Amino acid sequence: MERIENGIKETVIHAIFHLYGEQVSADLLLVQKTRREFSGDFTLIVFPLLKISRKSAEETADAIGHYCVSNNSYLKSYNAIKGFLNISVSQEYWFNFLFSELQREDYGTLPVSANSPKVMIEFSSPNTNKPLHLGHIRNNLLGFSISRITEACGNRVRKVNLVNDRGIHICKSMIAWKLFGNGETPGQSNMKGDHLVGKYYVEYEKVYRRQVSELIEKGADPEQAAEQAPILLQAREMLRKWEADDPETRELWERMNHWVYEGFNVTYKRLGVDFDKIYYESETYKLGKELVLKGLREGILVQKEDGSVWADLCNDGLDTKLLLRSDGTSVYMTQDVGTAHQRYAEFEFDQHIYVVGNEQNYHFQVLKLVLKKLGFDWADRLYHLSYGMVELPEGKMKSREGTVVDADDLLDEMEKTARQMSEELGKLEEYGEEQKEVIYRQIGLGALKYYILKVDPKKNMTFNPNESIDFNGNTGPFIQYSYARIQSVLRKASETGDRNIIMNLNDKEVYLIRMIYEFPEIISESASTLNPSLIANFLFDLSREFNQFYHDFSILSAESHELVVLRTHLAKAVGNVLKSGMGLLGIEVPERM
Ligand code: ARG
């Protein structure tokens, strides 16, 4: 069934032809939701049409309104205020829409075809020297949700991850393991591989700090000491050996990175995120180097006396940016140049979104400019989705190292809290142990995901675990519970009967139908602004509105058979939207709770 805005536009086109003898195109017509203070559902802005009508705004609006109401039975009444034509939609339209489009489980999403635009979305992108932390959780949740939302708008999406698997950071863990590890493996220590490697990174830091203070005590200048701590020199030596393909170093590197990947995979799986392809810095940094050297030969980049290569971005309001060190080794930027190039060659994206924290705003500004300078027009298709920091409230859950909050610890904690709160409320008593465990996991994860995604990505935020599981607030569990309750009503509904008569809807029913009617616009706005919080908050409003309705009106024991049929269809439609909306946030909804 057609969306009524389109129906209005078609009728207006006929009206204009009939009244003024001119054929206008639909692009000229602006139809918006009517503002709260006026009566009506949709408003046509008449001003652009005055040069055709050659009448006053009021007269034009009145004539078009009259034509619409007389010629389209879905349009019930109108009022014209200056150049604004406010049109009311008939109950019949809402009724028919409820029984057709709104019963579809995929309502609001567009199909993807072989010709759909291609969007590449990079998220997660960890370094391999330590486990994932709270910041990565926000990153993963945003990236995954944006991928689903983008896909729901009819794009071919490719989810990718960039693993920064080489460089000084991993060499630090490697040297500490070599010096102090006694051959320790994850299996032996019964530790996740990423945590084991992280443990040696922390060990490195400890030794490094001790060595620096020792040097200072012996009279060294602090700046020099920071550069000359023996363990740092050993880590650098390791990096040189790695770049020179030293077999022993490469073997250790492969082994430790492999441990890390096994650990990451467990966390990704728990979080419910996945990727279509993983790119590794070790496989793209050489391409980056080649592209930079080519740019140098072509005179696009400049070389300093010490041999280092730079991009001069002064004319773009930035400074000069290092692309290759004097010893020829590459930097973070070099690798991104190579990675982007390879991705375009493989996927020819129409858009490439990088989900990366806002501390790298400058990095991505430079990346785009450098690629552009190197002659790649597709650099215009790169977009940095820059998000703010996330912290825990003071005093909550110190991590093992006492600095950042570990992702696995937080996931454990969420499940535990979900269990505690559900037990206290006695919500799941009639279920078996296994079933309970599944639901606890869904609640804990749903709470975490929703709490993080309901915030505008640009904003910094504090994540409060207890608040996130509150069954009554603006939380994931509240929406999950609303969904489960609808399913419980639908299970009891024996009357699945079809609609039989067009009947009067009460104001609340119309209000709810109109609310879900808008779901497609909410999705497309959250896609175009890359902001899942619009969907999250919409789902909260909808749940609240439906719960109020359920409180005020009977569904299964409504006065007449027709009314039972109407309201169960309404409940089903709300349930569909809650489920698919939560799906766009990467959140599962339990059928029972
Ligand atoms: N691994 C980097 C870090 O942890 C983030 C990588 C972001 N993505 C990129 N294409 N540069 O800071």
Coordinates of C-alpha atoms and ligand atoms in Angstrom, one line a residue:
M1 CA 0.0 0.0 0.0
E2 CA 1.3 3.4 -0.9
R3 CA 2.6 5.8 1.7
I4 CA 0.1 8.6 2.0
E5 CA 2.6 11.4 1.4
N6 CA 3.0 10.0 -2.1
G7 CA -0.8 9.8 -2.5
I8 CA -1.1 13.4 -1.4
K9 CA 1.6 14.5 -4.0
E10 CA -0.1 12.6 -6.8
T11 CA -3.5 14.2 -6.0
V12 CA -1.9 17.6 -5.7
I13 CA -0.3 17.2 -9.2
H14 CA -3.8 16.4 -10.6
A15 CA -5.2 19.3 -8.7
I16 CA -2.7 21.8 -10.2
F17 CA -3.3 20.4 -13.7
H18 CA -7.0 20.6 -13.2
L19 CA -7.0 24.1 -11.7
Y20 CA -4.2 25.9 -13.5
G21 CA -3.5 23.7 -16.5
E22 CA 0.1 23.0 -15.7
Q23 CA 1.9 19.8 -15.2
V24 CA 4.3 20.0 -12.2
S25 CA 6.8 17.4 -11.1
A26 CA 6.7 15.8 -7.6
D27 CA 10.1 17.4 -6.6
L28 CA 8.4 20.8 -6.5
L29 CA 6.0 19.6 -3.8
L30 CA 7.0 19.8 -0.2
V31 CA 4.9 17.6 2.1
Q32 CA 5.8 17.5 5.8
K33 CA 4.3 16.3 9.0
T34 CA 1.9 18.9 10.4
R35 CA 3.3 20.8 13.3
R36 CA 1.7 20.1 16.6
E37 CA 0.0 23.4 17.0
F38 CA -2.1 22.9 13.9
S39 CA -4.8 20.3 13.2
G40 CA -4.0 17.9 10.4
D41 CA -1.6 15.1 9.6
F42 CA 0.5 16.4 6.7
T43 CA 1.1 19.9 5.4
L44 CA 1.7 21.0 1.8
I45 CA 3.9 24.1 1.5
V46 CA 2.1 26.1 -1.1
F47 CA 4.5 29.0 -1.7
P48 CA 6.5 27.4 -4.5
L49 CA 3.3 27.0 -6.4
L50 CA 2.2 30.6 -6.4
K51 CA 4.0 31.4 -9.7
I52 CA 1.8 28.8 -11.3
S53 CA -1.5 29.7 -9.7
R54 CA -1.0 33.4 -9.8
K55 CA -3.4 33.6 -6.9
S56 CA -2.8 34.5 -3.2
A57 CA -1.3 31.8 -1.0
E58 CA -4.6 31.3 0.9
E59 CA -6.7 31.1 -2.2
T60 CA -4.3 28.5 -3.8
A61 CA -4.1 26.4 -0.7
D62 CA -7.9 26.4 -0.4
A63 CA -8.4 25.4 -4.0
I64 CA -5.9 22.6 -3.8
G65 CA -7.3 21.4 -0.5
H66 CA -10.8 21.3 -1.8
Y67 CA -9.7 19.3 -4.8
C68 CA -7.7 16.8 -2.7
V69 CA -10.6 16.1 -0.3
S70 CA -13.1 15.7 -3.1
N71 CA -10.8 13.4 -5.2
N72 CA -8.9 11.2 -2.8
S73 CA -11.0 9.2 -0.4
Y74 CA -8.1 8.8 2.0
L75 CA -8.0 12.5 2.6
K76 CA -10.7 13.6 5.0
S77 CA -10.5 17.4 5.6
Y78 CA -8.2 20.3 5.3
N79 CA -7.5 23.8 6.6
A80 CA -5.4 26.5 4.9
I81 CA -3.3 28.8 7.0
K82 CA -1.5 31.3 4.8
G83 CA 0.7 29.2 2.5
F84 CA 0.3 26.0 4.5
L85 CA -2.3 23.5 3.5
N86 CA -2.9 21.1 6.5
I87 CA -4.5 17.9 5.4
S88 CA -6.1 15.2 7.6
V89 CA -5.9 11.6 6.6
S90 CA -9.0 9.4 7.0
Q91 CA -9.3 6.6 9.5
E92 CA -9.8 4.2 6.6
Y93 CA -6.3 4.9 5.4
W94 CA -4.8 4.1 8.9
F95 CA -7.0 1.1 9.2
N96 CA -5.9 -0.4 5.9
F97 CA -2.3 0.4 6.5
L98 CA -2.4 -1.4 9.8
F99 CA -3.8 -4.5 8.2
S100 CA -1.4 -4.5 5.3
E101 CA 2.1 -2.9 5.5
L102 CA 2.3 -2.9 9.2
Q103 CA 1.8 -6.6 9.5
R104 CA 5.0 -7.2 7.5
E105 CA 8.0 -8.3 9.6
D106 CA 10.3 -6.3 7.4
Y107 CA 8.2 -3.1 7.5
G108 CA 10.5 -0.1 7.1
T109 CA 13.4 -1.8 5.4
L110 CA 14.3 -1.6 1.8
P111 CA 15.5 -4.5 -0.3
V112 CA 19.2 -4.8 -1.4
S113 CA 19.9 -5.7 -5.0
A114 CA 22.9 -6.2 -7.2
N115 CA 22.8 -2.5 -8.2
S116 CA 22.5 -1.0 -4.7
P117 CA 25.1 1.4 -3.6
K118 CA 28.2 -0.1 -1.9
V119 CA 29.1 1.0 1.5
M120 CA 32.2 -0.3 3.4
I121 CA 32.1 0.1 7.1
E122 CA 35.2 -0.3 9.2
F123 CA 34.9 -0.8 12.9
S124 CA 36.6 -2.3 15.9
S125 CA 40.2 -2.0 14.5
P126 CA 42.2 -3.0 17.6
N127 CA 46.0 -3.1 18.2
T128 CA 47.2 -6.6 19.0
N129 CA 49.1 -5.8 22.2
K130 CA 46.2 -6.0 24.6
P131 CA 42.6 -7.1 25.1
L132 CA 39.5 -5.1 24.0
H133 CA 38.2 -2.4 26.5
L134 CA 35.1 -0.3 27.1
G135 CA 36.0 2.1 24.3
H136 CA 36.2 -0.8 21.8
I137 CA 32.7 -1.9 23.0
R138 CA 31.2 1.4 22.0
N139 CA 33.1 1.2 18.7
N140 CA 31.9 -2.3 18.0
L141 CA 28.3 -1.6 18.9
L142 CA 28.2 1.6 16.8
G143 CA 29.9 0.0 13.8
F144 CA 27.6 -3.1 13.9
S145 CA 24.5 -1.1 14.3
I146 CA 25.4 1.4 11.6
S147 CA 26.0 -1.5 9.3
R148 CA 22.6 -2.9 9.9
I149 CA 20.9 0.4 9.6
T150 CA 22.8 1.2 6.4
E151 CA 21.8 -2.2 5.0
A152 CA 18.1 -1.6 6.0
C153 CA 18.2 1.5 3.7
G154 CA 19.0 -0.7 0.7
N155 CA 22.7 -0.5 0.5
R156 CA 25.2 -3.4 0.0
V157 CA 27.2 -3.2 3.1
R158 CA 30.7 -4.7 3.7
K159 CA 31.8 -4.8 7.4
V160 CA 35.5 -4.7 7.8
N161 CA 38.0 -4.7 10.6
L162 CA 41.6 -3.3 10.5
V163 CA 44.0 -5.1 12.8
N164 CA 47.1 -3.1 13.6
D165 CA 49.1 -6.2 14.0
R166 CA 52.7 -4.8 13.6
G167 CA 54.7 -2.0 15.1
I168 CA 56.4 -1.1 18.3
H169 CA 53.4 -1.9 20.5
I170 CA 53.3 -5.6 19.8
C171 CA 57.1 -5.8 20.0
K172 CA 56.9 -4.5 23.6
S173 CA 54.7 -7.4 24.6
M174 CA 56.9 -9.8 22.7
I175 CA 60.1 -8.6 24.4
A176 CA 58.6 -8.8 27.9
W177 CA 57.3 -12.3 27.1
K178 CA 60.7 -13.4 25.9
L179 CA 62.5 -12.0 28.9
F180 CA 60.1 -13.0 31.7
G181 CA 57.6 -15.4 30.2
N182 CA 59.3 -18.7 30.7
G183 CA 57.4 -20.0 27.7
E184 CA 54.0 -19.3 29.2
T185 CA 51.0 -20.1 26.9
P186 CA 47.3 -19.4 27.2
G187 CA 46.6 -23.1 27.5
Q188 CA 49.0 -23.6 30.4
S189 CA 47.8 -20.6 32.3
N190 CA 44.2 -21.1 31.4
M191 CA 44.0 -17.5 30.3
K192 CA 42.5 -15.9 27.2
G193 CA 45.3 -15.3 24.7
D194 CA 44.6 -11.5 24.4
H195 CA 44.8 -11.2 28.2
L196 CA 48.0 -13.1 28.3
V197 CA 49.6 -10.9 25.7
G198 CA 48.2 -7.9 27.5
K199 CA 49.7 -9.1 30.7
Y200 CA 53.2 -8.9 29.1
Y201 CA 52.5 -5.5 27.8
V202 CA 51.7 -4.3 31.3
E203 CA 54.9 -6.1 32.5
Y204 CA 56.9 -4.2 29.8
E205 CA 55.5 -0.9 31.1
K206 CA 56.5 -1.7 34.6
V207 CA 60.0 -2.7 33.8
Y208 CA 60.4 0.3 31.5
R209 CA 59.3 2.7 34.2
R210 CA 61.6 1.1 36.7
Q211 CA 64.6 1.3 34.3
V212 CA 63.8 5.0 33.5
S213 CA 63.9 5.9 37.2
E214 CA 67.0 3.9 37.8
L215 CA 68.7 5.8 35.0
I216 CA 67.6 9.1 36.4
E217 CA 68.8 8.2 39.8
K218 CA 72.2 7.5 38.3
G219 CA 72.1 11.1 37.0
A220 CA 70.7 10.8 33.5
D221 CA 68.6 13.5 32.0
P222 CA 64.9 12.5 32.2
E223 CA 64.3 12.9 28.5
Q224 CA 67.4 10.9 27.6
A225 CA 66.4 8.2 30.2
A226 CA 63.0 7.8 28.5
E227 CA 64.8 7.1 25.2
Q228 CA 67.5 4.8 26.5
A229 CA 65.8 2.4 28.9
P230 CA 67.3 -1.0 27.9
I231 CA 64.0 -2.7 27.4
L232 CA 62.9 0.0 25.0
L233 CA 66.0 -0.5 23.0
Q234 CA 65.4 -4.2 23.0
A235 CA 61.8 -3.7 21.7
R236 CA 63.1 -1.4 19.0
E237 CA 65.7 -4.0 18.0
M238 CA 62.9 -6.5 17.7
L239 CA 60.9 -4.2 15.4
R240 CA 64.0 -3.8 13.2
K241 CA 64.4 -7.6 13.1
W242 CA 60.7 -7.9 12.3
E243 CA 61.0 -5.5 9.4
A244 CA 64.1 -7.4 8.2
D245 CA 62.0 -10.6 8.2
D246 CA 64.1 -12.3 10.9
P247 CA 62.5 -15.8 11.1
E248 CA 62.7 -16.2 14.9
T249 CA 61.1 -12.8 15.4
R250 CA 58.4 -13.5 12.9
E251 CA 57.7 -16.8 14.4
L252 CA 57.2 -15.3 17.9
W253 CA 55.1 -12.5 16.4
E254 CA 52.8 -15.0 14.6
R255 CA 52.4 -17.0 17.7
M256 CA 51.5 -14.2 20.0
N257 CA 49.2 -12.5 17.5
H258 CA 47.5 -15.8 17.0
W259 CA 46.8 -16.0 20.7
V260 CA 45.4 -12.5 20.6
Y261 CA 43.0 -13.3 17.7
E262 CA 41.7 -16.3 19.5
G263 CA 40.9 -14.1 22.4
F264 CA 39.3 -11.3 20.3
N265 CA 37.1 -13.9 18.5
V266 CA 35.7 -15.0 21.8
T267 CA 34.8 -11.4 22.7
Y268 CA 33.4 -10.6 19.3
K269 CA 31.2 -13.7 19.5
R270 CA 29.9 -12.8 22.9
L271 CA 29.2 -9.2 21.8
G272 CA 27.4 -10.6 18.7
V273 CA 29.5 -8.7 16.1
D274 CA 31.2 -10.1 13.0
F275 CA 33.0 -8.9 9.9
D276 CA 33.0 -9.8 6.2
K277 CA 36.7 -9.2 6.0
I278 CA 39.6 -8.5 8.3
Y279 CA 42.5 -6.4 7.0
Y280 CA 45.9 -6.6 8.6
E281 CA 48.3 -3.7 8.7
S282 CA 51.2 -6.2 8.1
E283 CA 49.6 -6.9 4.7
T284 CA 48.9 -3.3 3.6
Y285 CA 51.7 -1.2 4.9
K286 CA 54.0 -2.1 2.0
L287 CA 51.5 -1.0 -0.5
G288 CA 51.2 2.3 1.5
K289 CA 55.0 2.7 1.2
E290 CA 54.9 2.2 -2.5
L291 CA 52.2 4.7 -3.0
V292 CA 54.1 7.2 -0.9
L293 CA 57.3 6.6 -2.9
K294 CA 55.4 7.0 -6.2
G295 CA 54.0 10.3 -4.9
L296 CA 57.5 11.4 -4.1
R297 CA 58.8 10.5 -7.6
E298 CA 55.9 12.5 -9.1
G299 CA 56.7 15.5 -7.0
I300 CA 53.5 15.4 -5.0
L301 CA 55.3 14.7 -1.8
V302 CA 58.5 16.2 -0.4
Q303 CA 61.7 14.7 1.0
K304 CA 63.8 16.2 3.8
E305 CA 67.6 16.1 4.0
D306 CA 67.5 13.2 6.4
G307 CA 65.5 11.2 3.8
S308 CA 62.1 11.3 5.5
V309 CA 59.0 11.8 3.3
W310 CA 56.3 14.4 4.0
A311 CA 53.0 15.7 2.7
D312 CA 52.8 19.5 2.7
L313 CA 49.2 20.3 3.7
C314 CA 49.9 24.0 4.5
N315 CA 47.7 25.2 1.7
D316 CA 44.8 23.1 3.2
G317 CA 45.1 24.9 6.5
L318 CA 47.1 22.0 8.1
D319 CA 50.8 21.5 8.6
T320 CA 53.3 19.0 7.1
K321 CA 52.7 15.4 7.8
L322 CA 55.3 12.6 8.1
L323 CA 54.6 9.6 5.8
L324 CA 58.0 7.7 5.9
R325 CA 60.7 8.0 8.5
S326 CA 64.3 8.7 7.6
D327 CA 65.1 5.0 8.0
G328 CA 62.4 4.2 5.4
T329 CA 60.0 2.6 7.9
S330 CA 56.4 3.4 7.7
V331 CA 54.1 5.2 10.1
Y332 CA 50.4 4.7 11.1
M333 CA 49.3 7.0 8.2
T334 CA 51.3 5.1 5.6
Q335 CA 49.4 1.9 6.4
D336 CA 46.1 3.7 6.1
V337 CA 46.9 5.0 2.7
G338 CA 47.7 1.4 1.6
T339 CA 44.6 -0.1 3.3
A340 CA 42.2 2.4 1.7
H341 CA 43.7 1.8 -1.7
Q342 CA 43.4 -1.9 -1.5
R343 CA 39.8 -1.6 -0.2
Y344 CA 38.8 0.6 -3.1
A345 CA 40.5 -1.8 -5.6
E346 CA 38.6 -4.7 -4.1
F347 CA 35.2 -3.2 -3.4
E348 CA 34.8 0.1 -5.3
F349 CA 32.8 1.5 -2.5
D350 CA 30.4 4.4 -3.0
Q351 CA 31.1 5.3 0.6
H352 CA 33.6 4.2 3.2
I353 CA 32.8 4.9 6.8
Y354 CA 35.5 4.6 9.5
V355 CA 34.2 4.2 13.0
V356 CA 37.0 5.6 15.1
G357 CA 37.2 7.7 18.3
N358 CA 37.3 11.4 18.1
E359 CA 40.9 11.6 19.3
Q360 CA 41.7 10.6 15.6
N361 CA 39.8 13.4 13.9
Y362 CA 43.0 15.0 12.7
H363 CA 44.3 11.7 11.4
F364 CA 41.3 11.2 9.2
Q365 CA 41.3 14.7 7.9
V366 CA 44.9 14.2 6.9
L367 CA 44.3 10.8 5.4
K368 CA 41.7 12.2 3.1
L369 CA 43.8 15.0 2.0
V370 CA 46.9 12.8 1.3
L371 CA 44.9 10.4 -0.8
K372 CA 43.4 13.3 -2.7
K373 CA 46.8 14.7 -3.3
L374 CA 48.0 11.4 -4.5
G375 CA 45.3 11.6 -7.2
F376 CA 42.6 9.3 -5.8
D377 CA 39.2 11.0 -6.4
W378 CA 37.5 8.4 -4.4
A379 CA 39.0 10.0 -1.3
D380 CA 35.9 12.1 -1.3
R381 CA 33.9 9.0 -0.4
L382 CA 35.7 8.5 2.9
Y383 CA 33.8 9.5 6.0
H384 CA 35.0 9.4 9.6
L385 CA 32.3 8.5 12.1
S386 CA 33.9 10.1 15.1
Y387 CA 32.5 9.2 18.5
G388 CA 33.1 10.4 22.0
M389 CA 34.7 8.7 25.0
V390 CA 32.9 6.3 27.3
E391 CA 33.7 5.9 31.0
L392 CA 32.4 4.1 34.0
P393 CA 31.2 6.1 37.0
E394 CA 33.9 6.6 39.6
G395 CA 34.7 3.5 41.7
K396 CA 32.9 1.0 39.5
M397 CA 34.8 -2.1 38.4
K398 CA 38.5 -1.3 38.3
S399 CA 40.2 -3.4 35.6
R400 CA 43.0 -5.8 36.4
E401 CA 45.6 -3.2 35.5
G402 CA 43.6 -0.5 37.2
T403 CA 43.4 1.7 34.2
V404 CA 40.9 0.7 31.5
V405 CA 37.8 -1.4 31.8
D406 CA 38.2 -4.7 30.2
A407 CA 35.5 -5.8 27.7
D408 CA 35.3 -9.4 28.9
D409 CA 35.1 -8.4 32.6
L410 CA 32.3 -5.9 31.7
L411 CA 30.3 -8.6 29.8
D412 CA 30.6 -10.9 32.8
E413 CA 29.5 -8.2 35.1
M414 CA 26.5 -7.4 32.9
E415 CA 25.3 -11.0 32.9
K416 CA 25.7 -11.2 36.7
T417 CA 23.7 -8.0 37.3
A418 CA 21.0 -9.2 34.9
R419 CA 20.7 -12.4 36.9
Q420 CA 20.6 -10.6 40.2
M421 CA 18.0 -8.1 39.2
S422 CA 15.8 -10.7 37.5
E423 CA 16.0 -12.9 40.6
E424 CA 15.1 -10.0 42.8
L425 CA 12.0 -9.2 40.7
G426 CA 11.1 -12.9 40.5
K427 CA 10.5 -12.5 36.8
L428 CA 11.7 -15.8 35.4
E429 CA 10.6 -18.2 38.0
E430 CA 8.7 -20.5 35.8
Y431 CA 11.6 -21.2 33.4
G432 CA 14.2 -23.9 33.3
E433 CA 17.8 -23.2 34.2
E434 CA 19.0 -23.3 30.6
Q435 CA 16.3 -21.0 29.4
K436 CA 17.0 -18.6 32.2
E437 CA 20.7 -18.4 31.3
V438 CA 19.8 -17.5 27.7
I439 CA 17.4 -14.8 28.9
Y440 CA 20.0 -13.4 31.4
R441 CA 22.5 -13.1 28.6
Q442 CA 20.0 -11.4 26.4
I443 CA 19.0 -8.9 29.1
G444 CA 22.6 -8.2 30.2
L445 CA 23.8 -7.7 26.6
G446 CA 20.6 -5.8 25.6
A447 CA 21.1 -3.4 28.6
L448 CA 24.7 -2.7 27.7
K449 CA 24.1 -2.2 24.0
Y450 CA 21.0 -0.1 24.4
Y451 CA 22.5 2.2 27.1
I452 CA 25.5 2.9 24.8
L453 CA 23.5 3.3 21.6
K454 CA 20.8 5.5 23.0
V455 CA 23.4 8.3 23.3
D456 CA 24.4 10.5 20.3
P457 CA 27.7 9.0 19.1
K458 CA 29.4 12.4 19.1
K459 CA 28.8 12.8 22.9
N460 CA 31.0 11.6 25.7
M461 CA 29.2 9.4 28.1
T462 CA 29.3 7.5 31.4
F463 CA 28.1 3.9 31.4
N464 CA 26.3 3.0 34.6
P465 CA 25.7 -0.8 34.6
N466 CA 23.0 -0.8 37.3
E467 CA 21.0 2.0 35.6
S468 CA 21.2 0.2 32.3
I469 CA 19.3 -2.8 33.6
D470 CA 16.5 -0.9 35.3
F471 CA 13.4 -2.5 33.9
N472 CA 11.4 0.7 34.1
G473 CA 13.6 3.4 32.6
N474 CA 14.8 4.2 29.1
T475 CA 16.6 0.9 28.9
G476 CA 17.1 -2.1 26.7
P477 CA 15.4 -4.5 29.2
F478 CA 12.3 -2.2 29.4
I479 CA 11.9 -2.5 25.6
Q480 CA 12.7 -6.2 25.7
Y481 CA 10.1 -6.7 28.3
S482 CA 7.5 -4.7 26.4
Y483 CA 8.1 -6.9 23.4
A484 CA 7.9 -10.1 25.4
R485 CA 4.6 -9.0 26.9
I486 CA 3.2 -8.3 23.5
Q487 CA 4.2 -11.8 22.4
S488 CA 2.5 -13.3 25.4
V489 CA -0.7 -11.5 24.5
L490 CA -0.4 -12.7 20.9
R491 CA 0.1 -16.3 22.1
K492 CA -3.1 -16.2 24.0
A493 CA -5.0 -14.6 21.1
S494 CA -7.0 -17.4 19.5
E495 CA -8.8 -14.9 17.2
T496 CA -6.4 -14.4 14.4
G497 CA -9.4 -13.6 12.2
D498 CA -9.0 -11.2 9.3
R499 CA -10.4 -7.7 9.4
N500 CA -14.0 -7.8 8.4
I501 CA -15.4 -4.3 8.7
I502 CA -13.8 -0.9 8.5
M503 CA -14.5 0.5 11.9
N504 CA -13.9 3.6 14.0
L505 CA -10.5 3.8 15.6
N506 CA -10.2 5.7 18.9
D507 CA -7.6 8.5 19.2
K508 CA -5.0 6.3 20.9
E509 CA -5.3 3.7 18.2
V510 CA -4.7 6.2 15.5
Y511 CA -1.9 7.7 17.5
L512 CA -0.1 4.4 17.8
I513 CA -0.6 3.5 14.1
R514 CA 0.8 6.9 13.1
M515 CA 3.7 6.4 15.3
I516 CA 4.8 3.1 13.8
Y517 CA 3.9 4.5 10.4
E518 CA 7.0 6.8 10.8
F519 CA 9.4 4.0 11.5
P520 CA 10.9 4.1 7.9
E521 CA 11.7 7.8 8.2
I522 CA 13.3 7.2 11.6
I523 CA 15.5 4.5 10.0
S524 CA 16.5 6.7 7.1
E525 CA 17.3 9.7 9.3
S526 CA 19.4 7.6 11.6
A527 CA 21.2 6.2 8.5
S528 CA 21.9 9.6 7.0
T529 CA 23.1 11.1 10.3
L530 CA 24.9 7.8 11.3
N531 CA 23.1 8.0 14.6
P532 CA 21.5 4.9 16.0
S533 CA 20.2 6.8 19.0
L534 CA 17.3 8.1 16.9
I535 CA 16.0 4.5 16.6
A536 CA 16.8 3.7 20.2
N537 CA 14.8 6.6 21.6
F538 CA 11.9 6.0 19.1
L539 CA 11.6 2.4 20.4
F540 CA 11.5 3.6 23.9
D541 CA 8.7 6.1 23.1
L542 CA 6.8 3.5 21.3
S543 CA 7.1 1.0 24.1
R544 CA 5.9 3.5 26.6
E545 CA 3.0 4.5 24.4
F546 CA 2.0 0.9 23.9
N547 CA 2.3 0.0 27.6
Q548 CA 0.0 3.0 28.4
F549 CA -2.5 1.8 25.8
Y550 CA -2.4 -1.7 27.2
H551 CA -3.0 -0.3 30.6
D552 CA -6.0 1.8 29.5
F553 CA -7.7 -0.6 27.0
S554 CA -8.3 -4.3 26.9
I555 CA -6.9 -6.2 24.0
L556 CA -8.1 -9.8 24.4
S557 CA -11.2 -9.0 26.3
A558 CA -12.2 -5.9 24.3
E559 CA -16.0 -5.3 23.8
S560 CA -16.4 -6.9 20.4
H561 CA -14.8 -9.5 18.2
E562 CA -13.8 -6.8 15.7
L563 CA -12.1 -4.8 18.4
V564 CA -10.1 -7.8 19.5
V565 CA -9.0 -8.4 16.0
L566 CA -8.1 -4.8 15.5
R567 CA -6.1 -4.5 18.7
T568 CA -4.2 -7.8 18.3
H569 CA -3.1 -6.6 14.9
L570 CA -2.1 -3.4 16.4
A571 CA -0.1 -5.3 19.1
K572 CA 1.5 -7.4 16.4
A573 CA 2.5 -4.3 14.4
V574 CA 4.1 -2.7 17.5
G575 CA 5.9 -6.0 18.3
N576 CA 7.3 -6.2 14.7
V577 CA 8.7 -2.7 14.9
L578 CA 10.2 -3.3 18.3
K579 CA 11.9 -6.5 17.2
S580 CA 13.2 -5.1 13.9
G581 CA 14.3 -1.8 15.5
M582 CA 16.2 -3.6 18.2
G583 CA 17.7 -5.8 15.5
L584 CA 19.0 -2.6 13.9
L585 CA 20.8 -1.9 17.2
G586 CA 22.1 -5.4 17.3
I587 CA 19.9 -6.3 20.2
E588 CA 17.9 -9.6 20.6
V589 CA 14.5 -9.6 22.1
P590 CA 13.3 -12.6 24.1
E591 CA 9.9 -14.1 23.2
R592 CA 9.3 -14.6 26.9
M593 CA 10.7 -12.7 29.8
Ligands
ARG1 N1 44.2 0.5 15.9 C1 44.0 1.9 16.0 C2 44.0 2.2 17.5 O1 43.8 1.4 18.3 C3 42.7 2.3 15.4 C4 42.6 2.1 13.9 C5 41.5 2.8 13.3 N2 41.3 2.6 11.9 C6 42.1 3.1 10.9 N3 41.8 2.7 9.7 N4 43.1 3.9 11.2 O2 44.2 3.4 17.8

